[in-house]
Protein backbone atom coordinates (compact mmCIF):
# COMPACT_ATOMS: atom_id res chain seq x y z
CA UNK A 1 0.00 0.00 0.00
CA UNK A 2 1.18 3.54 -0.66
CA UNK A 3 -0.61 6.56 0.77
CA UNK A 4 2.55 8.66 1.04
CA UNK A 5 2.64 11.83 -1.07
CA UNK A 6 6.24 12.74 -1.81
CA UNK A 7 7.17 16.24 -0.68
CA UNK A 8 9.00 18.60 -3.07
CA UNK A 9 9.35 15.78 -5.60
CA UNK A 10 10.20 17.89 -8.64
CA UNK A 11 12.22 20.55 -6.80
CA UNK A 12 14.43 18.01 -5.03
CA UNK A 13 15.13 15.81 -8.05
CA UNK A 14 15.66 18.84 -10.28
CA UNK A 15 18.19 20.15 -7.75
CA UNK A 16 20.14 16.88 -8.04
CA UNK A 17 20.54 17.44 -11.80
CA UNK A 18 20.26 13.77 -12.80
CA UNK A 19 22.60 12.54 -15.56
CA UNK A 20 21.94 9.43 -17.67
CA UNK A 21 23.50 6.30 -16.21
CA UNK A 22 25.04 8.09 -13.19
CA UNK A 23 24.64 6.82 -9.61
CA UNK A 24 22.62 8.68 -6.94
CA UNK A 25 21.84 7.90 -3.31
CA UNK A 26 18.32 8.20 -1.93
CA UNK A 27 19.06 8.10 1.81
CA UNK A 28 15.39 7.85 2.80
CA UNK A 29 13.59 5.51 0.39
CA UNK A 30 10.17 5.43 2.15
CA UNK A 31 7.72 4.57 -0.62
CA UNK A 32 10.26 5.39 -3.31
CA UNK A 33 8.74 8.62 -4.65
CA UNK A 34 12.09 10.38 -5.14
CA UNK A 35 13.82 7.16 -6.22
CA UNK A 36 11.22 6.59 -8.95
CA UNK A 37 11.73 10.09 -10.35
CA UNK A 38 15.53 9.71 -10.42
CA UNK A 39 15.13 6.37 -12.23
CA UNK A 40 12.67 7.92 -14.71
CA UNK A 41 15.27 10.56 -15.50
CA UNK A 42 17.82 7.89 -16.37
CA UNK A 43 19.79 7.81 -13.10
CA UNK A 44 20.70 4.72 -11.07
CA UNK A 45 19.92 4.61 -7.36
CA UNK A 46 21.27 3.15 -4.14
CA UNK A 47 18.36 3.59 -1.74
CA UNK A 48 18.58 3.31 2.06
CA UNK A 49 15.79 2.72 4.54
CA UNK A 50 16.06 1.11 7.95
CA UNK A 51 12.38 0.19 8.07
CA UNK A 52 11.82 -3.44 7.06
CA UNK A 53 8.34 -2.61 5.68
CA UNK A 54 9.73 0.07 3.36
CA UNK A 55 12.34 -2.35 2.02
CA UNK A 56 9.79 -5.12 1.41
CA UNK A 57 7.51 -2.61 -0.35
CA UNK A 58 10.46 -1.48 -2.50
CA UNK A 59 11.48 -5.04 -3.41
CA UNK A 60 7.94 -5.78 -4.57
CA UNK A 61 7.26 -2.50 -6.36
CA UNK A 62 10.63 -1.96 -8.07
CA UNK A 63 11.32 -5.59 -9.05
CA UNK A 64 12.30 -4.89 -12.65
CA UNK A 65 14.57 -1.94 -11.77
CA UNK A 66 16.36 -4.11 -9.19
CA UNK A 67 16.80 -6.98 -11.68
CA UNK A 68 18.09 -4.53 -14.32
CA UNK A 69 20.74 -3.35 -11.83
CA UNK A 70 19.41 0.23 -11.80
CA UNK A 71 18.31 0.13 -8.15
CA UNK A 72 20.07 -1.27 -5.10
CA UNK A 73 17.91 -1.31 -1.95
CA UNK A 74 19.75 -1.39 1.37
CA UNK A 75 18.19 -1.91 4.79
CA UNK A 76 20.57 0.29 6.75
CA UNK A 77 20.64 3.44 8.85
CA UNK A 78 21.98 6.29 6.73
CA UNK A 79 24.29 7.00 9.65
CA UNK A 80 26.32 4.08 8.20
CA UNK A 81 26.20 5.40 4.65
CA UNK A 82 29.95 5.51 3.94
CA UNK A 83 30.69 1.87 4.87
CA UNK A 84 27.88 0.63 2.63
CA UNK A 85 28.89 2.75 -0.35
CA UNK A 86 32.59 1.98 -0.05
CA UNK A 87 31.92 -1.76 0.03
CA UNK A 88 29.57 -1.55 -2.99
CA UNK A 89 32.25 0.41 -4.87
CA UNK A 90 34.97 -2.09 -3.89
CA UNK A 91 32.83 -4.85 -5.40
CA UNK A 92 32.34 -2.78 -8.55
CA UNK A 93 28.58 -2.79 -8.00
CA UNK A 94 28.31 1.01 -8.20
CA UNK A 95 30.36 3.81 -9.69
CA UNK A 96 31.02 7.32 -8.43
CA UNK A 97 28.20 9.04 -6.56
CA UNK A 98 26.83 12.05 -8.40
CA UNK A 99 24.20 13.25 -5.95
CA UNK A 100 22.60 12.40 -2.61
CA UNK A 101 19.07 13.11 -1.41
CA UNK A 102 17.50 12.96 2.05
CA UNK A 103 13.81 13.44 2.82
CA UNK A 104 13.99 13.19 6.61
CA UNK A 105 11.43 11.98 9.13
CA UNK A 106 8.61 9.49 8.77
CA UNK A 107 6.45 8.30 5.88
CA UNK A 108 2.67 8.49 5.91
CA UNK A 109 2.62 4.66 6.15
CA UNK A 110 4.59 4.79 9.38
CA UNK A 111 2.61 7.69 10.82
CA UNK A 112 -0.84 6.29 10.11
CA UNK A 113 -0.29 2.63 10.97
CA UNK A 114 -1.71 2.03 14.45
CA UNK A 115 0.52 -1.00 15.09
CA UNK A 116 3.67 1.10 14.59
CA UNK A 117 2.67 3.40 17.45
CA UNK A 118 3.34 6.82 15.87
CA UNK A 119 -0.29 7.85 15.66
CA UNK A 120 -2.35 9.53 18.35
CA UNK A 121 -5.50 8.49 16.48
CA UNK A 122 -6.89 5.09 17.50
CA UNK A 123 -4.98 2.69 19.71
CA UNK A 124 -1.71 0.82 19.30
CA UNK A 125 1.40 -0.10 21.26
CA UNK A 126 3.53 2.95 22.11
CA UNK A 127 6.37 1.74 19.89
CA UNK A 128 7.56 4.42 17.40
CA UNK A 129 10.64 2.52 16.17
CA UNK A 130 11.22 3.18 12.47
CA UNK A 131 13.88 0.47 12.53
CA UNK A 132 12.21 -2.60 14.04
CA UNK A 133 15.64 -3.93 15.12
CA UNK A 134 16.01 -1.19 17.75
CA UNK A 135 15.68 -2.42 21.33
CA UNK A 136 13.95 0.57 22.93
CA UNK A 137 10.37 1.66 22.25
CA UNK A 138 8.70 4.94 23.19
CA UNK A 139 6.96 3.28 26.15
CA UNK A 140 10.35 2.15 27.50
CA UNK A 141 11.68 5.71 27.28
CA UNK A 142 8.70 6.99 29.27
CA UNK A 143 9.38 4.36 31.92
CA UNK A 144 13.11 4.95 32.35
CA UNK A 145 13.68 8.67 31.71
CA UNK A 146 13.43 10.81 34.86
CA UNK A 147 10.82 13.57 35.00
CA UNK A 148 13.22 16.49 34.47
CA UNK A 149 14.77 14.88 31.37
CA UNK A 150 11.34 14.05 29.99
CA UNK A 151 10.38 17.71 30.45
CA UNK A 152 13.52 18.74 28.56
CA UNK A 153 12.80 16.26 25.78
CA UNK A 154 9.24 17.51 25.22
CA UNK A 155 10.39 21.12 25.39
CA UNK A 156 13.46 20.94 23.17
CA UNK A 157 12.47 18.29 20.59
CA UNK A 158 8.76 19.06 20.53
CA UNK A 159 8.61 22.76 21.44
CA UNK A 160 5.88 21.75 23.92
CA UNK A 161 5.01 24.59 26.31
CA UNK A 162 3.27 22.31 28.82
CA UNK A 163 6.27 19.96 28.92
CA UNK A 164 6.68 20.07 32.70
CA UNK A 165 3.05 19.32 33.53
CA UNK A 166 2.89 16.52 30.97
CA UNK A 167 6.11 14.89 32.25
CA UNK A 168 4.80 15.10 35.80
CA UNK A 169 1.49 13.48 34.82
CA UNK A 170 3.31 10.65 33.01
CA UNK A 171 5.57 9.97 35.95
CA UNK A 172 2.71 10.05 38.48
CA UNK A 173 0.42 7.82 36.43
CA UNK A 174 -0.59 4.74 38.46
CA UNK A 175 -0.54 2.52 35.36
CA UNK A 176 2.48 2.52 32.99
CA UNK A 177 1.77 4.39 29.74
CA UNK A 178 2.05 1.63 27.15
CA UNK A 179 -0.37 2.57 24.36
CA UNK A 180 -0.75 5.52 22.01
CA UNK A 181 -4.27 6.14 23.31
CA UNK A 182 -3.15 6.26 26.94
CA UNK A 183 -0.54 8.88 26.08
CA UNK A 184 -2.82 10.91 23.79
CA UNK A 185 -5.57 10.93 26.45
CA UNK A 186 -3.14 11.90 29.21
CA UNK A 187 -1.74 14.83 27.20
CA UNK A 188 -5.23 15.97 26.16
CA UNK A 189 -6.31 15.88 29.80
CA UNK A 190 -3.31 17.95 30.94
CA UNK A 191 -3.64 20.51 28.15
CA UNK A 192 -7.42 20.67 28.00
CA UNK A 193 -9.41 21.45 24.88
CA UNK A 194 -7.43 23.40 22.33
CA UNK A 195 -8.29 25.81 19.59
CA UNK A 196 -6.70 25.23 16.20
CA UNK A 197 -5.98 22.18 14.12
CA UNK A 198 -3.13 20.43 15.91
CA UNK A 199 -3.99 17.51 18.16
CA UNK A 200 -2.85 18.42 21.72
CA UNK A 201 -0.44 15.44 21.73
CA UNK A 202 1.26 16.28 18.40
CA UNK A 203 4.39 17.81 19.91
CA UNK A 204 4.85 15.15 22.59
CA UNK A 205 4.53 12.38 19.98
CA UNK A 206 7.02 14.15 17.72
CA UNK A 207 9.57 14.59 20.52
CA UNK A 208 9.33 10.94 21.54
CA UNK A 209 9.67 9.73 17.95
CA UNK A 210 12.81 11.80 17.42
CA UNK A 211 14.32 10.42 20.64
CA UNK A 212 13.42 6.75 20.00
CA UNK A 213 15.03 6.87 16.54
CA UNK A 214 17.97 9.15 17.50
CA UNK A 215 16.99 11.15 14.44
CA UNK A 216 19.17 14.19 15.05
CA UNK A 217 22.29 12.15 15.87
CA UNK A 218 21.77 10.14 12.68
CA UNK A 219 21.81 13.33 10.60
CA UNK A 220 24.87 14.71 12.41
CA UNK A 221 26.75 11.43 11.86
CA UNK A 222 25.66 11.05 8.24
CA UNK A 223 26.46 14.50 6.78
CA UNK A 224 30.30 14.26 6.74
CA UNK A 225 30.04 10.75 5.29
CA UNK A 226 27.74 12.00 2.53
CA UNK A 227 30.25 14.71 1.62
CA UNK A 228 33.07 12.13 1.59
CA UNK A 229 31.41 9.65 -0.73
CA UNK A 230 30.08 12.34 -3.09
CA UNK A 231 31.96 12.99 -6.33
CA UNK A 232 33.28 16.52 -6.95
CA UNK A 233 30.58 18.76 -8.41
CA UNK A 234 27.80 16.52 -7.00
CA UNK A 235 25.01 17.82 -4.79
CA UNK A 236 23.58 16.94 -1.40
CA UNK A 237 19.87 17.81 -1.23
CA UNK A 238 18.03 17.65 2.10
CA UNK A 239 14.38 18.12 3.02
CA UNK A 240 13.80 18.75 6.74
CA UNK A 241 10.48 18.95 8.59
CA UNK A 242 11.67 19.81 12.06
CA UNK A 243 13.63 22.81 13.23
CA UNK A 244 16.25 20.58 14.89
CA UNK A 245 16.93 18.72 11.63
CA UNK A 246 17.12 21.88 9.56
CA UNK A 247 19.47 23.57 12.03
CA UNK A 248 22.02 20.75 11.80
CA UNK A 249 22.01 20.86 7.98
CA UNK A 250 22.13 24.66 7.88
CA UNK A 251 25.15 24.91 10.22
CA UNK A 252 26.97 22.03 8.55
CA UNK A 253 26.57 23.48 5.03
CA UNK A 254 27.67 26.89 6.29
CA UNK A 255 30.76 25.48 7.96
CA UNK A 256 31.67 23.43 4.87
CA UNK A 257 31.46 26.54 2.72
CA UNK A 258 33.68 28.48 5.11
CA UNK A 259 36.24 25.66 4.79
CA UNK A 260 36.11 25.90 0.97
CA UNK A 261 34.63 22.44 0.61
CA UNK A 262 31.97 23.65 -1.80
CA UNK A 263 29.05 26.02 -2.15
CA UNK A 264 26.03 26.37 0.07
CA UNK A 265 23.43 26.88 -2.66
CA UNK A 266 20.54 27.71 -0.32
CA UNK A 267 21.43 30.50 2.11
CA UNK A 268 17.70 30.53 2.71
CA UNK A 269 15.93 27.17 2.41
CA UNK A 270 13.53 26.52 -0.43
CA UNK A 271 9.98 25.74 0.65
CA UNK A 272 7.03 24.07 -1.09
CA UNK A 273 4.57 26.16 -3.09
CA UNK A 274 1.17 27.09 -1.64
CA UNK A 275 -0.34 24.77 -4.24
CA UNK A 276 1.69 21.82 -2.95
CA UNK A 277 0.83 22.61 0.69
CA UNK A 278 -2.86 22.83 -0.20
CA UNK A 279 -2.80 19.26 -1.54
CA UNK A 280 -0.36 17.78 1.00
CA UNK A 281 -0.50 19.14 4.54
CA UNK A 282 2.72 17.25 5.47
CA UNK A 283 4.57 19.67 3.16
CA UNK A 284 3.77 22.72 5.29
CA UNK A 285 6.92 22.58 7.41
CA UNK A 286 9.33 21.34 4.71
CA UNK A 287 12.64 23.14 4.11
CA UNK A 288 14.95 22.11 1.31
CA UNK A 289 18.70 22.84 1.32
CA UNK A 290 21.34 22.14 -1.31
CA UNK A 291 25.14 21.92 -1.08
CA UNK A 292 27.40 21.44 -4.08
CA UNK A 293 30.74 19.78 -3.43
CA UNK A 294 33.68 21.86 -4.67
CA UNK A 295 35.37 20.82 -7.86
CA UNK A 296 38.71 19.10 -7.56
CA UNK A 297 41.54 21.50 -8.47
C1 LIG B 1 9.69 11.00 4.66
S1 LIG B 1 9.98 9.32 4.33
C2 LIG B 1 10.70 9.34 2.73
C3 LIG B 1 9.69 9.30 1.65
C4 LIG B 1 10.25 9.13 0.26
N1 LIG B 1 11.07 10.25 -0.15
C5 LIG B 1 9.12 8.92 -0.74
O1 LIG B 1 8.93 9.78 -1.60
O2 LIG B 1 8.44 7.91 -0.67
C6 LIG B 1 11.40 8.98 5.31
C7 LIG B 1 11.86 7.52 5.25
O3 LIG B 1 13.21 7.51 5.69
C8 LIG B 1 13.42 6.45 6.56
N2 LIG B 1 14.48 6.89 7.48
C9 LIG B 1 14.42 7.88 8.40
N3 LIG B 1 15.60 7.99 9.04
C10 LIG B 1 16.43 7.05 8.49
C11 LIG B 1 17.77 6.66 8.73
N4 LIG B 1 18.51 7.25 9.69
N5 LIG B 1 18.29 5.68 7.99
C12 LIG B 1 17.55 5.04 7.02
N6 LIG B 1 16.26 5.37 6.78
C13 LIG B 1 15.71 6.36 7.49
C14 LIG B 1 12.09 6.20 7.24
O4 LIG B 1 11.99 4.87 7.67
C15 LIG B 1 11.09 6.57 6.14
O5 LIG B 1 10.71 5.43 5.44
Coordinates of N, CA, C and O in Angstrom, one line a residue, residues 119 128 254 289:
X119 N 0.9 7.1 15.9 CA -0.3 7.9 15.7 C -1.1 8.1 17.0 O -1.3 7.1 17.7
X128 N 6.9 3.3 18.1 CA 7.6 4.4 17.4 C 8.9 4.1 16.8 O 9.7 5.0 16.5
X254 N 27.0 25.6 6.1 CA 27.7 26.9 6.3 C 29.2 26.7 6.6 O 30.1 27.3 6.1
X289 N 17.4 22.2 1.4 CA 18.7 22.8 1.3 C 19.6 22.0 0.4 O 19.4 20.8 0.2

